[in-house]
mmCIF file of C-alpha atoms in Angstrom:
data_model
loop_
_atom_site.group_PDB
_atom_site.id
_atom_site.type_symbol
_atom_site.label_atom_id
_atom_site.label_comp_id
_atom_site.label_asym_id
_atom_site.label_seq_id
_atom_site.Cartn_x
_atom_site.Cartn_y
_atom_site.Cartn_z
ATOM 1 C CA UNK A 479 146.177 46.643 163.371
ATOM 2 C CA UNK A 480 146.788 47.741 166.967
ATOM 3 C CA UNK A 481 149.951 46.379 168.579
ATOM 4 C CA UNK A 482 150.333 45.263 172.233
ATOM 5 C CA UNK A 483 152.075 48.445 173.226
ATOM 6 C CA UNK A 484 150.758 51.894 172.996
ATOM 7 C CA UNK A 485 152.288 54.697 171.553
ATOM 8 C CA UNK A 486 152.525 55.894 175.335
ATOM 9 C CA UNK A 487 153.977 52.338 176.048
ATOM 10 C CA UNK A 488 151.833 51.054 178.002
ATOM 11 C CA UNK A 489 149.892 47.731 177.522
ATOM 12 C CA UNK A 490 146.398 47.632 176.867
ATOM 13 C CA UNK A 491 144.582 44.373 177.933
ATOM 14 C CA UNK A 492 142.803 44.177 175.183
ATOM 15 C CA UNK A 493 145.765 42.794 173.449
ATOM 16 C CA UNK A 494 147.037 39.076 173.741
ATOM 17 C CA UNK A 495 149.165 38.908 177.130
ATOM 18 C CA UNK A 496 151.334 36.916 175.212
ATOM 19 C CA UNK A 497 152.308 38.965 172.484
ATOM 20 C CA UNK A 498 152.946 42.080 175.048
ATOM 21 C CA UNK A 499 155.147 39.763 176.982
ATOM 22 C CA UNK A 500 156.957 38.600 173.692
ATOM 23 C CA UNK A 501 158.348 41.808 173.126
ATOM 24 C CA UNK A 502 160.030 41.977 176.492
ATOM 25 C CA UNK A 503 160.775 38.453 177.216
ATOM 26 C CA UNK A 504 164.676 38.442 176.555
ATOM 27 C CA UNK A 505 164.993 41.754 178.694
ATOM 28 C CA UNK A 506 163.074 39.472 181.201
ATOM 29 C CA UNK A 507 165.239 36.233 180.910
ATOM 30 C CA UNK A 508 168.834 38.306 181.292
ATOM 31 C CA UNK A 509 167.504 40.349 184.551
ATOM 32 C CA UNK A 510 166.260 36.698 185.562
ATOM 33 C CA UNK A 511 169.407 35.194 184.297
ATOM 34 C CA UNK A 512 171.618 37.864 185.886
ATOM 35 C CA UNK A 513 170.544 36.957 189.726
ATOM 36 C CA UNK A 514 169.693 33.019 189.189
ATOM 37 C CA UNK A 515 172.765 32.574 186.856
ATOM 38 C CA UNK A 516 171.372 29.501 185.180
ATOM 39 C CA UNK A 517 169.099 29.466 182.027
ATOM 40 C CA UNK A 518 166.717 26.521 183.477
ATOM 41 C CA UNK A 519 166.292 28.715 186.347
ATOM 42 C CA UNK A 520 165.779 31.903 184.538
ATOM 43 C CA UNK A 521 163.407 30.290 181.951
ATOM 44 C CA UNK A 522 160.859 28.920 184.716
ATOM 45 C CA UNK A 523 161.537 32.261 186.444
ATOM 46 C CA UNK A 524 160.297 33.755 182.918
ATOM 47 C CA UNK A 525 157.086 31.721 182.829
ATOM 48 C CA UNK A 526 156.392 32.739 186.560
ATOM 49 C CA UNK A 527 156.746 36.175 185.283
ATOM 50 C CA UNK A 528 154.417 35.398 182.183
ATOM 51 C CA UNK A 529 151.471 34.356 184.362
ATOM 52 C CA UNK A 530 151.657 37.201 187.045
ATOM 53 C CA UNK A 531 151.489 39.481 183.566
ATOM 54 C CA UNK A 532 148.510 37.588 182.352
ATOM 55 C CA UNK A 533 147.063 38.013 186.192
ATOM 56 C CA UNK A 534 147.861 41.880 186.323
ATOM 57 C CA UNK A 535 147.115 42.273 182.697
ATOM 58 C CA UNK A 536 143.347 40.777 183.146
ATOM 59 C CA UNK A 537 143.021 42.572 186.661
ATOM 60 C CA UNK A 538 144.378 45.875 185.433
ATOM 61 C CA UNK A 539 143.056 47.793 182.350
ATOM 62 C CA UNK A 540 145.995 48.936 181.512
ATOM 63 C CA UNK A 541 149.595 48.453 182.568
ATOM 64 C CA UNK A 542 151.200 51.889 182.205
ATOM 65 C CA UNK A 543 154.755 50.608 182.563
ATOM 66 C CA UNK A 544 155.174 47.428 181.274
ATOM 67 C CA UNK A 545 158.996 47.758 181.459
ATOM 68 C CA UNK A 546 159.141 48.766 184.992
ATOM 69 C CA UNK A 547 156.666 46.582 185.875
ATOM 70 C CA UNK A 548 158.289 43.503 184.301
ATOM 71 C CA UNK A 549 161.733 44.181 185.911
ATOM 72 C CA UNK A 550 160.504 44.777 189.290
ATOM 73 C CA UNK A 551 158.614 41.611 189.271
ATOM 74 C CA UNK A 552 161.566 39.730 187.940
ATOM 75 C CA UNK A 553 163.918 41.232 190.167
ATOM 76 C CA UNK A 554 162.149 40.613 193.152
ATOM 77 C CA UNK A 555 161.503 37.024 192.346
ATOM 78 C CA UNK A 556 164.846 36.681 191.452
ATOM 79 C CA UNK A 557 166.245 37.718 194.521
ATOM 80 C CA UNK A 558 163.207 35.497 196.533
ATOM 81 C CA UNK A 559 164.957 32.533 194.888
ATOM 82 C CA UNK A 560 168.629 33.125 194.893
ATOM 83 C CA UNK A 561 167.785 33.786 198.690
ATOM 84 C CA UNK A 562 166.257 30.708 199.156
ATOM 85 C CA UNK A 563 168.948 28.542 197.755
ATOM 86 C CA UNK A 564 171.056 29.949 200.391
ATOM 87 C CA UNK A 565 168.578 28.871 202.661
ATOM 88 C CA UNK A 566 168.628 25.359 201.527
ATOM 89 C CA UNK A 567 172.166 25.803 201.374
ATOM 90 C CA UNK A 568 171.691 24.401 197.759
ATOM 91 C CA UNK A 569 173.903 25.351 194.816
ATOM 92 C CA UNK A 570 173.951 23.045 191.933
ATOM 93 C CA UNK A 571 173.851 25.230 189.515
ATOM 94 C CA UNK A 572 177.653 26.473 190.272
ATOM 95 C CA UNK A 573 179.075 23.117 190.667
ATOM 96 C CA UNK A 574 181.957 22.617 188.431
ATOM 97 C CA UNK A 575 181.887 25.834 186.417
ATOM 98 C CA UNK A 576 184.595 27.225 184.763
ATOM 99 C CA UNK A 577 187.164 28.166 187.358
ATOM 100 C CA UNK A 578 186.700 25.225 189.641
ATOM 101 C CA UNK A 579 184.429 24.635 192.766
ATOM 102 C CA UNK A 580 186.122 27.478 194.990
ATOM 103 C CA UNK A 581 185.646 30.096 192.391
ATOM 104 C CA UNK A 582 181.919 28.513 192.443
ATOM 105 C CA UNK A 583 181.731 29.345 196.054
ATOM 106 C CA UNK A 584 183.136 32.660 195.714
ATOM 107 C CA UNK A 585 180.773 33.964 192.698
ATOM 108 C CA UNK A 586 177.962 32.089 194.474
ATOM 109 C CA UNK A 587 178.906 34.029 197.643
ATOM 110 C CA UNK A 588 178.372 37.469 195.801
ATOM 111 C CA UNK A 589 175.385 36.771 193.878
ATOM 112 C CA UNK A 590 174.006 35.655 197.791
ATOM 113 C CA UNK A 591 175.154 38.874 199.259
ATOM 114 C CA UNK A 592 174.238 41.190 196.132
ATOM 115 C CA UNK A 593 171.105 39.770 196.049
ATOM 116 C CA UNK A 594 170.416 39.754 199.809
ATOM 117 C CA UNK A 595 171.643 44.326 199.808
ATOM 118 C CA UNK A 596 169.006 44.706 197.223
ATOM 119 C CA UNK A 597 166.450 43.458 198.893
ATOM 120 C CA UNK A 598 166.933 46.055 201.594
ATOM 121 C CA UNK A 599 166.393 48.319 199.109
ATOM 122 C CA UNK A 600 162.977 50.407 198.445
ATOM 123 C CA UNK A 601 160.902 48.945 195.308
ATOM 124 C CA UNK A 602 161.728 52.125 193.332
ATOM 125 C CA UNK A 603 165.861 52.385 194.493
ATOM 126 C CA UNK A 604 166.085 48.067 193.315
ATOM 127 C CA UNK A 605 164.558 49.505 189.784
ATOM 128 C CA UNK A 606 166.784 52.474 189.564
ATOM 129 C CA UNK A 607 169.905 50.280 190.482
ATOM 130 C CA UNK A 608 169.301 47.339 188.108
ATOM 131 C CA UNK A 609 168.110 49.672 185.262
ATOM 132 C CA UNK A 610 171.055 52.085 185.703
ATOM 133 C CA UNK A 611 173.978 49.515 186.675
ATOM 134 C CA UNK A 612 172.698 46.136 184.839
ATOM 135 C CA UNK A 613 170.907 47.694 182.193
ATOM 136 C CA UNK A 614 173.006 50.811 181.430
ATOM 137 C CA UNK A 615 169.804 53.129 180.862
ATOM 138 C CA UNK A 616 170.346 56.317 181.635
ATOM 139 C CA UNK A 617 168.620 58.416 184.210
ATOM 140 C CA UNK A 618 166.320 59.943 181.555
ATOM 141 C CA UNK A 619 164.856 56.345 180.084
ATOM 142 C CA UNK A 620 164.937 54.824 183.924
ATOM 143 C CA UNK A 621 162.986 58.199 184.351
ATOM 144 C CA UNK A 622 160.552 57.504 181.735
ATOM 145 C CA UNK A 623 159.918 53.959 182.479
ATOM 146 C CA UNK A 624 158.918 54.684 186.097
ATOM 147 C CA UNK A 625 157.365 57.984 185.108
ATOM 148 C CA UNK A 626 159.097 59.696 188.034
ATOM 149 C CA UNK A 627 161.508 62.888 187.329
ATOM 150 C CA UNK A 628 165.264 62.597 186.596
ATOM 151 C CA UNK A 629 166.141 64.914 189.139
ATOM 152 C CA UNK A 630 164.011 62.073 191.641
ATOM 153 C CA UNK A 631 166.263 59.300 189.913
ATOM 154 C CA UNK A 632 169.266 60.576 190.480
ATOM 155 C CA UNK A 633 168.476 60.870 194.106
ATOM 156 C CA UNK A 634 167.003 57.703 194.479
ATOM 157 C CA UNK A 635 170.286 55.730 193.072
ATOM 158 C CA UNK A 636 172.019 58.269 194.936
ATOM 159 C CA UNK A 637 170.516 56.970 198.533
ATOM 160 C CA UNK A 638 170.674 53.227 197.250
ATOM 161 C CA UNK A 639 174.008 53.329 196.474
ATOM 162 C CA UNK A 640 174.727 54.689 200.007
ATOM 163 C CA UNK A 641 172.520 51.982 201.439
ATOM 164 C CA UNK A 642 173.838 49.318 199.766
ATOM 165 C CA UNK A 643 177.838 50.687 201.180
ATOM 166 C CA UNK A 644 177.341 48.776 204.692
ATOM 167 C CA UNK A 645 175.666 45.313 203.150
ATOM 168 C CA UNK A 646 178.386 45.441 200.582
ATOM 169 C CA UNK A 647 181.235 46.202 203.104
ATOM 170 C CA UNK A 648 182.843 42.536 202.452
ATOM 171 C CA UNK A 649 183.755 43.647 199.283
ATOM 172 C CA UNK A 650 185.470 46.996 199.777
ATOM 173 C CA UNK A 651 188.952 48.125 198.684
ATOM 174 C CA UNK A 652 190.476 46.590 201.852
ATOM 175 C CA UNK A 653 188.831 43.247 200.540
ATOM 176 C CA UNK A 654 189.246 44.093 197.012
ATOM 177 C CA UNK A 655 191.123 40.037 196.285
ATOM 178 C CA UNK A 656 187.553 38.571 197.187
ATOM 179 C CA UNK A 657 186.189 40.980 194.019
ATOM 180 C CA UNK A 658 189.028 40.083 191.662
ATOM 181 C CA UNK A 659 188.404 36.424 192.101
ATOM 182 C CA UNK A 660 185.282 36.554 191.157
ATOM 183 C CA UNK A 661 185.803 38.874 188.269
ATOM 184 C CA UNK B 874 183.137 73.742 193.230
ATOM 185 C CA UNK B 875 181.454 73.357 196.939
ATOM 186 C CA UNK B 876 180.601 70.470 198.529
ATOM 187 C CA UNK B 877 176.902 71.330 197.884
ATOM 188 C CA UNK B 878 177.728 70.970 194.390
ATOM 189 C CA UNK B 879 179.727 67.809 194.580
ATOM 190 C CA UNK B 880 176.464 66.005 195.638
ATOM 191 C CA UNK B 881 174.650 67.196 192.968
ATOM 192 C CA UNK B 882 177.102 66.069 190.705
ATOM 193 C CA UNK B 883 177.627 62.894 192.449
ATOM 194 C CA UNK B 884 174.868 60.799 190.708
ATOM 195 C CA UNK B 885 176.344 61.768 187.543
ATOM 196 C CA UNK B 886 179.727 60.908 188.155
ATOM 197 C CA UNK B 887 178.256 57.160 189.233
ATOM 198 C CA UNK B 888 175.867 56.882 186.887
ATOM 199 C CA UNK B 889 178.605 57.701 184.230
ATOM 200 C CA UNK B 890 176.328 60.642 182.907
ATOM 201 C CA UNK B 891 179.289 63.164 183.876
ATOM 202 C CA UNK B 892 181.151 64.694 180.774
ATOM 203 C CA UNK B 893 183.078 68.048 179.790
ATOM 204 C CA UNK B 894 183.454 70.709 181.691
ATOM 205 C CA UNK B 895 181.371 69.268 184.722
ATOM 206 C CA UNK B 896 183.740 66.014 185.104
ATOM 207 C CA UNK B 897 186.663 68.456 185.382
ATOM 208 C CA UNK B 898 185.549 70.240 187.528
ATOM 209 C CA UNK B 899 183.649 67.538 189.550
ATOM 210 C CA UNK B 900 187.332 66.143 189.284
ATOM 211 C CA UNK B 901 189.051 69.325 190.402
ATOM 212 C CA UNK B 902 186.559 69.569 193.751
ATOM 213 C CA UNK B 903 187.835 66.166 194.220
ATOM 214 C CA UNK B 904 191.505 66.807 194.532
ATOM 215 C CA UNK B 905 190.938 69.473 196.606
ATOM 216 C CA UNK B 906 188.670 68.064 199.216
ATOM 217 C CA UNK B 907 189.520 64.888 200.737
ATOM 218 C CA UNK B 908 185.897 63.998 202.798
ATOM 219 C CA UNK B 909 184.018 64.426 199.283
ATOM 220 C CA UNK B 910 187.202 62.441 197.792
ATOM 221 C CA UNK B 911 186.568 59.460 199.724
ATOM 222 C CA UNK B 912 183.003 59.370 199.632
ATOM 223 C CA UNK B 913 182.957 59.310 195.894
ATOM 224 C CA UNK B 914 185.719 56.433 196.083
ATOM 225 C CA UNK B 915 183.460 54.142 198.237
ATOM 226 C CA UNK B 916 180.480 54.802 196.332
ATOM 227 C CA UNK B 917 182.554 54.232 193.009
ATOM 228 C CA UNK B 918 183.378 50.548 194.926
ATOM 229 C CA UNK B 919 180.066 50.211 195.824
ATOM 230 C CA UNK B 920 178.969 50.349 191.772
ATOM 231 C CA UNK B 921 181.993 48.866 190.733
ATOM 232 C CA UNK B 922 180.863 45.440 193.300
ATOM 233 C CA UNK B 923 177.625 45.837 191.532
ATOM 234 C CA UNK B 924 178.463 45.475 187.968
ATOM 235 C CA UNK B 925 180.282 42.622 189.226
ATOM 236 C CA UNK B 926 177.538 40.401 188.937
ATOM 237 C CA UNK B 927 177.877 40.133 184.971
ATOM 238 C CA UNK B 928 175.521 37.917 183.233
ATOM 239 C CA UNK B 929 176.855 34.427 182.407
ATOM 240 C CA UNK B 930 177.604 33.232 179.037
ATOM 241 C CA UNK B 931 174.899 30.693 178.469
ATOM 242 C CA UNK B 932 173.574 31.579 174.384
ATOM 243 C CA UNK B 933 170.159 32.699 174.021
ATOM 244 C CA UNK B 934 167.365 32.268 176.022
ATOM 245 C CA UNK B 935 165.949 28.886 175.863
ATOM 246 C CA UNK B 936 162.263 29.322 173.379
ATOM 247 C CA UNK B 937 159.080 28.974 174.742
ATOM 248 C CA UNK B 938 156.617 29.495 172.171
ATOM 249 C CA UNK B 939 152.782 30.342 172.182
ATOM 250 C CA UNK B 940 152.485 26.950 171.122
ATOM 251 C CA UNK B 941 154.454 25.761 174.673
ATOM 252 C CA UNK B 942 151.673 28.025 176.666
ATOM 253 C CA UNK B 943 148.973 26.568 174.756
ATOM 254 C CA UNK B 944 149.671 22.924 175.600
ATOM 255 C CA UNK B 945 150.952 24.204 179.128
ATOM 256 C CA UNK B 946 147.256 25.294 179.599
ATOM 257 C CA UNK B 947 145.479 22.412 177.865
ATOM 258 C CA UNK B 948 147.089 19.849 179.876
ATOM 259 C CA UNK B 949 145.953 21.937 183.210
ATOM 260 C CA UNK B 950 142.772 21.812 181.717
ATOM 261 C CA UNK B 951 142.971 17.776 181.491
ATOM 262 C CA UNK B 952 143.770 17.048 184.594
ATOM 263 C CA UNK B 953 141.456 19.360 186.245
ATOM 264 C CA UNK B 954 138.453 17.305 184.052
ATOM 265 C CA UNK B 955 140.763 13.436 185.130
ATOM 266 C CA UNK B 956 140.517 15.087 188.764
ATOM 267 C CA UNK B 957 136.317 15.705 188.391
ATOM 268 C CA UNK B 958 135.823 12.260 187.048
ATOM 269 C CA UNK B 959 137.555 10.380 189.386
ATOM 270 C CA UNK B 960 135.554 12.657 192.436
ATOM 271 C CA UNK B 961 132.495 11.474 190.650
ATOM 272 C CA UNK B 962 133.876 8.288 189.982
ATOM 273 C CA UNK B 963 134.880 7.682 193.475
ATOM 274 C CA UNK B 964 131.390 9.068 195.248
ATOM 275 C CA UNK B 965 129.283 7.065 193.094
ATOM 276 C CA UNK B 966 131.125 3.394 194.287
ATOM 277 C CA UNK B 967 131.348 5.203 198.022
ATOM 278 C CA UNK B 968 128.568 3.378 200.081
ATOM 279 C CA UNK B 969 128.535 5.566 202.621
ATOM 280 C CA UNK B 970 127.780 8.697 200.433
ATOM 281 C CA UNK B 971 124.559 6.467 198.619
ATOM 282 C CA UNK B 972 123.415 6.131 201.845
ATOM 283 C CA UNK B 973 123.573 9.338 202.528
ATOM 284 C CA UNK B 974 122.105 10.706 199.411
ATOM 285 C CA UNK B 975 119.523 7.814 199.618
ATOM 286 C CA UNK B 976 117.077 9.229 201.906
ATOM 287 C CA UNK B 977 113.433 7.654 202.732
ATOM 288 C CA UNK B 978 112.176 11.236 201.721
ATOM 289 C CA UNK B 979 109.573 11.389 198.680
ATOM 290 C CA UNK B 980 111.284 13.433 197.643
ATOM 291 C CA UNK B 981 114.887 11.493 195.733
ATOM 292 C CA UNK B 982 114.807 13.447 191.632
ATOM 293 C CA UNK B 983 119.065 12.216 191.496
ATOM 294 C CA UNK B 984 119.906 9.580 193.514
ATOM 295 C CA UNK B 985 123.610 7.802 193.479
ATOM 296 C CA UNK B 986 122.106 4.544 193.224
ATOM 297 C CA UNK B 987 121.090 5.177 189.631
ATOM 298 C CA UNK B 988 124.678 4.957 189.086
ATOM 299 C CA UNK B 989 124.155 0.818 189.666
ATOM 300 C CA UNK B 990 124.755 -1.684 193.093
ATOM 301 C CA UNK B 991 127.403 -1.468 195.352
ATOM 302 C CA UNK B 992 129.680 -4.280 194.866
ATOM 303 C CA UNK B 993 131.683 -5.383 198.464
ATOM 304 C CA UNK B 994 134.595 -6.032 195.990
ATOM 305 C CA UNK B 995 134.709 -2.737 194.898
ATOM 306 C CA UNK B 996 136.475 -1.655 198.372
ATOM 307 C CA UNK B 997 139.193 -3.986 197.989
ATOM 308 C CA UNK B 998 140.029 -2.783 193.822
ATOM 309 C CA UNK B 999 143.243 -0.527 193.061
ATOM 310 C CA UNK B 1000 141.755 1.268 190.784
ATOM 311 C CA UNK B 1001 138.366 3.777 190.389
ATOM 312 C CA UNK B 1002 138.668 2.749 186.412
ATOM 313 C CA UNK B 1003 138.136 -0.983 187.208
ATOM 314 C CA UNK B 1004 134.378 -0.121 189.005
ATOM 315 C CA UNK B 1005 131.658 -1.494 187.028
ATOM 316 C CA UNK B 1006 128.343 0.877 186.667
ATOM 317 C CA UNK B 1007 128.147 4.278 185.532
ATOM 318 C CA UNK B 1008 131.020 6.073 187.976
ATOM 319 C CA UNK B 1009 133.516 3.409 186.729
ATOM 320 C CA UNK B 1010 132.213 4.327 183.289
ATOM 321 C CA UNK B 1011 132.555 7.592 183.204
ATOM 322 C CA UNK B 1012 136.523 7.263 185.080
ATOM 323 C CA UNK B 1013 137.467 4.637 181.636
ATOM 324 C CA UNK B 1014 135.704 7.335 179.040
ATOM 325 C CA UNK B 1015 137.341 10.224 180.887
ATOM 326 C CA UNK B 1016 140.773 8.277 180.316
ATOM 327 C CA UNK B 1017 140.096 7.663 177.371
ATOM 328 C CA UNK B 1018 139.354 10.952 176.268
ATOM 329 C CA UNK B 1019 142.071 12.635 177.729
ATOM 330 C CA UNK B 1020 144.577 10.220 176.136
ATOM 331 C CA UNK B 1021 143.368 10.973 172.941
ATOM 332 C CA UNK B 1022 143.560 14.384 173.475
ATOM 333 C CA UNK B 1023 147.112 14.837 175.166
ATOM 334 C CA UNK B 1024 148.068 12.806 171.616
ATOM 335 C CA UNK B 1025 146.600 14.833 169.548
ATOM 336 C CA UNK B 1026 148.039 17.983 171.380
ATOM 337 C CA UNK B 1027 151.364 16.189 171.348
ATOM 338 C CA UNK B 1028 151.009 15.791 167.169
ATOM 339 C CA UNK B 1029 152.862 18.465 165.741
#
């Protein structure tokens, strides 16, 4: 019997979407998870997920990358929402956390400005960030998942990282008690 | 070491790939030059704020199983059939559509009026399932149906 994946790792669509998707679903829910920071969130963020991979997977014969496609998706979606709860100025998910309602504020006000650097970021530098820092893949699996060379990794994460300096100014050395609060 | 080097090396030493004889000497370059020194230190905060977003202790993530997506989609497919019967429903009691659809051509094959009279009391009712004739009809067995569906689907 034929599973969901290929021995290349890509999906074929002849497969149920569902079963492909099972096999990545928890690598789904704690990228989700990571950025929303609440498991209601993260599980409708999942399903959201789920149906754009039934969309793609009917539209698309085959998806080569089902990893990098799933965490780029998520990622971005993630970072749509956490975005717009800062919009609506709307954070009930962080009231009364461990810590108290200040170290609420503080957390949420990282997860708001992590979120809103990476979304400056190219498609491609967000993927090599979150697979290399959140994931802790290294350059030859990120590689591999995005079918790009290492060599190209490296210097994408390199230029991201250097992008990201300015947006993430608030928390540098000079600020470093706003980053140990949090912690 | 040059500084040429450095940024080759760079990646490595942030993406914690940088071992052996490279980190020493990636280390050594760093002692010695103070503009590569700092911009390795900023970029190591830069990571460092990153990874500061650590995922929250919350347990595993909540189960949704292929049985949740296949009552998910059933129920979708309910209410789309509710929503068709009460459109029919509701333009079979509409006067103003049998008139329209009741034309003094020859040529009538469907009519709305086969679906029984218009009833002035019909305007004033609450509720499309309460219409007598065939459009009411149809609204009650559509109800019906999709009641004893949604329990069934609820059953385990």
């Amino acid at each position: 019997m034929t599973g969901p994946v290929r021995s290349d790792g890509a999906v074929d669509r002849q497969v149920n979407p569902m079963d492909a998707f099972e096999s990545h679903r928890s690598r789904v829910f704690a990228w989700a998870l990571r950025f929303v920071r609440n498991p209601h969130d993260a599980a409708d963020l999942c399903q959201e997920v789920y149906l754009r991979w039934r969309r793609a997977s009917r539209h698309t014969a085959v998806i080569q990358r089902p990893a990098a496609w799933l965490r780029r998706v998520t990622v971005n979606l993630a970072i749509d929402l956490v975005r717009a709860r800062r919009r609506e100025a709307v954070r009930p998910t962080l009231a009364g956390r461990e810590g108290g309602v200040l170290l609420g504020a503080e957390q949420c006000e990282l997860e708001v400005t992590i979120a809103a650097a990476l979304a400056e970021l190219t498609d491609v530098q967000r993927s090599v960030v979150v697979g290399k820092v959140y994931d802790g893949l290294t350059y030859a699996r990120i590689a591999e998942e995005l079918g790009l060379a290492i060599p190209t990794v490296k210097t994408h994460y390199l230029r991201a990282i250097r992008n990201l300096r300015p947006l993430l100014a608030a928390y540098a050395p000079e600020n470093a008690d706003t980053l140990e609060h949090v912690r | 070491m040059s500084c040429e080097r450095f940024e080759d090396q760079l990646a490595d030493d942030l993406g914690g790939e940088l071992s052996g004889s490279s980190r020493l000497e990636f280390e050594s370059h760093l002692r010695r030059c103070p503009s590569c020194r700092q911009e390795a230190e900023t970029l190591r905060e830069v990571v460092s704020t990153l990874d500061a977003l650590g995922l929250p202790d919350v347990g595993p993530p909540p189960v949704r199983s292929a049985r949740f997506w296949r009552v998910a989609r059933r129920s979708l497919a309910y209410a789309a059939v509710l929503g068709a019967g009460i459109i029919i429903g509701w333009s079979a009691k509409s006067p103003a559509l049998q008139q329209d659809v009741a034309p003094s051509s020859d040529v009538a094959p469907i009519r709305l009026a086969q679906f029984g009279p218009v009833h002035p009391e019909w305007l004033s009712t609450g509720s499309h399932s309460e219409a007598p004739g065939r459009g009411g009809a149809i609204v009650r067995n559509l109800s019906t149906f999709t009641r004893a569906l949604g329990d069934a689907a609820a059953s385990p």
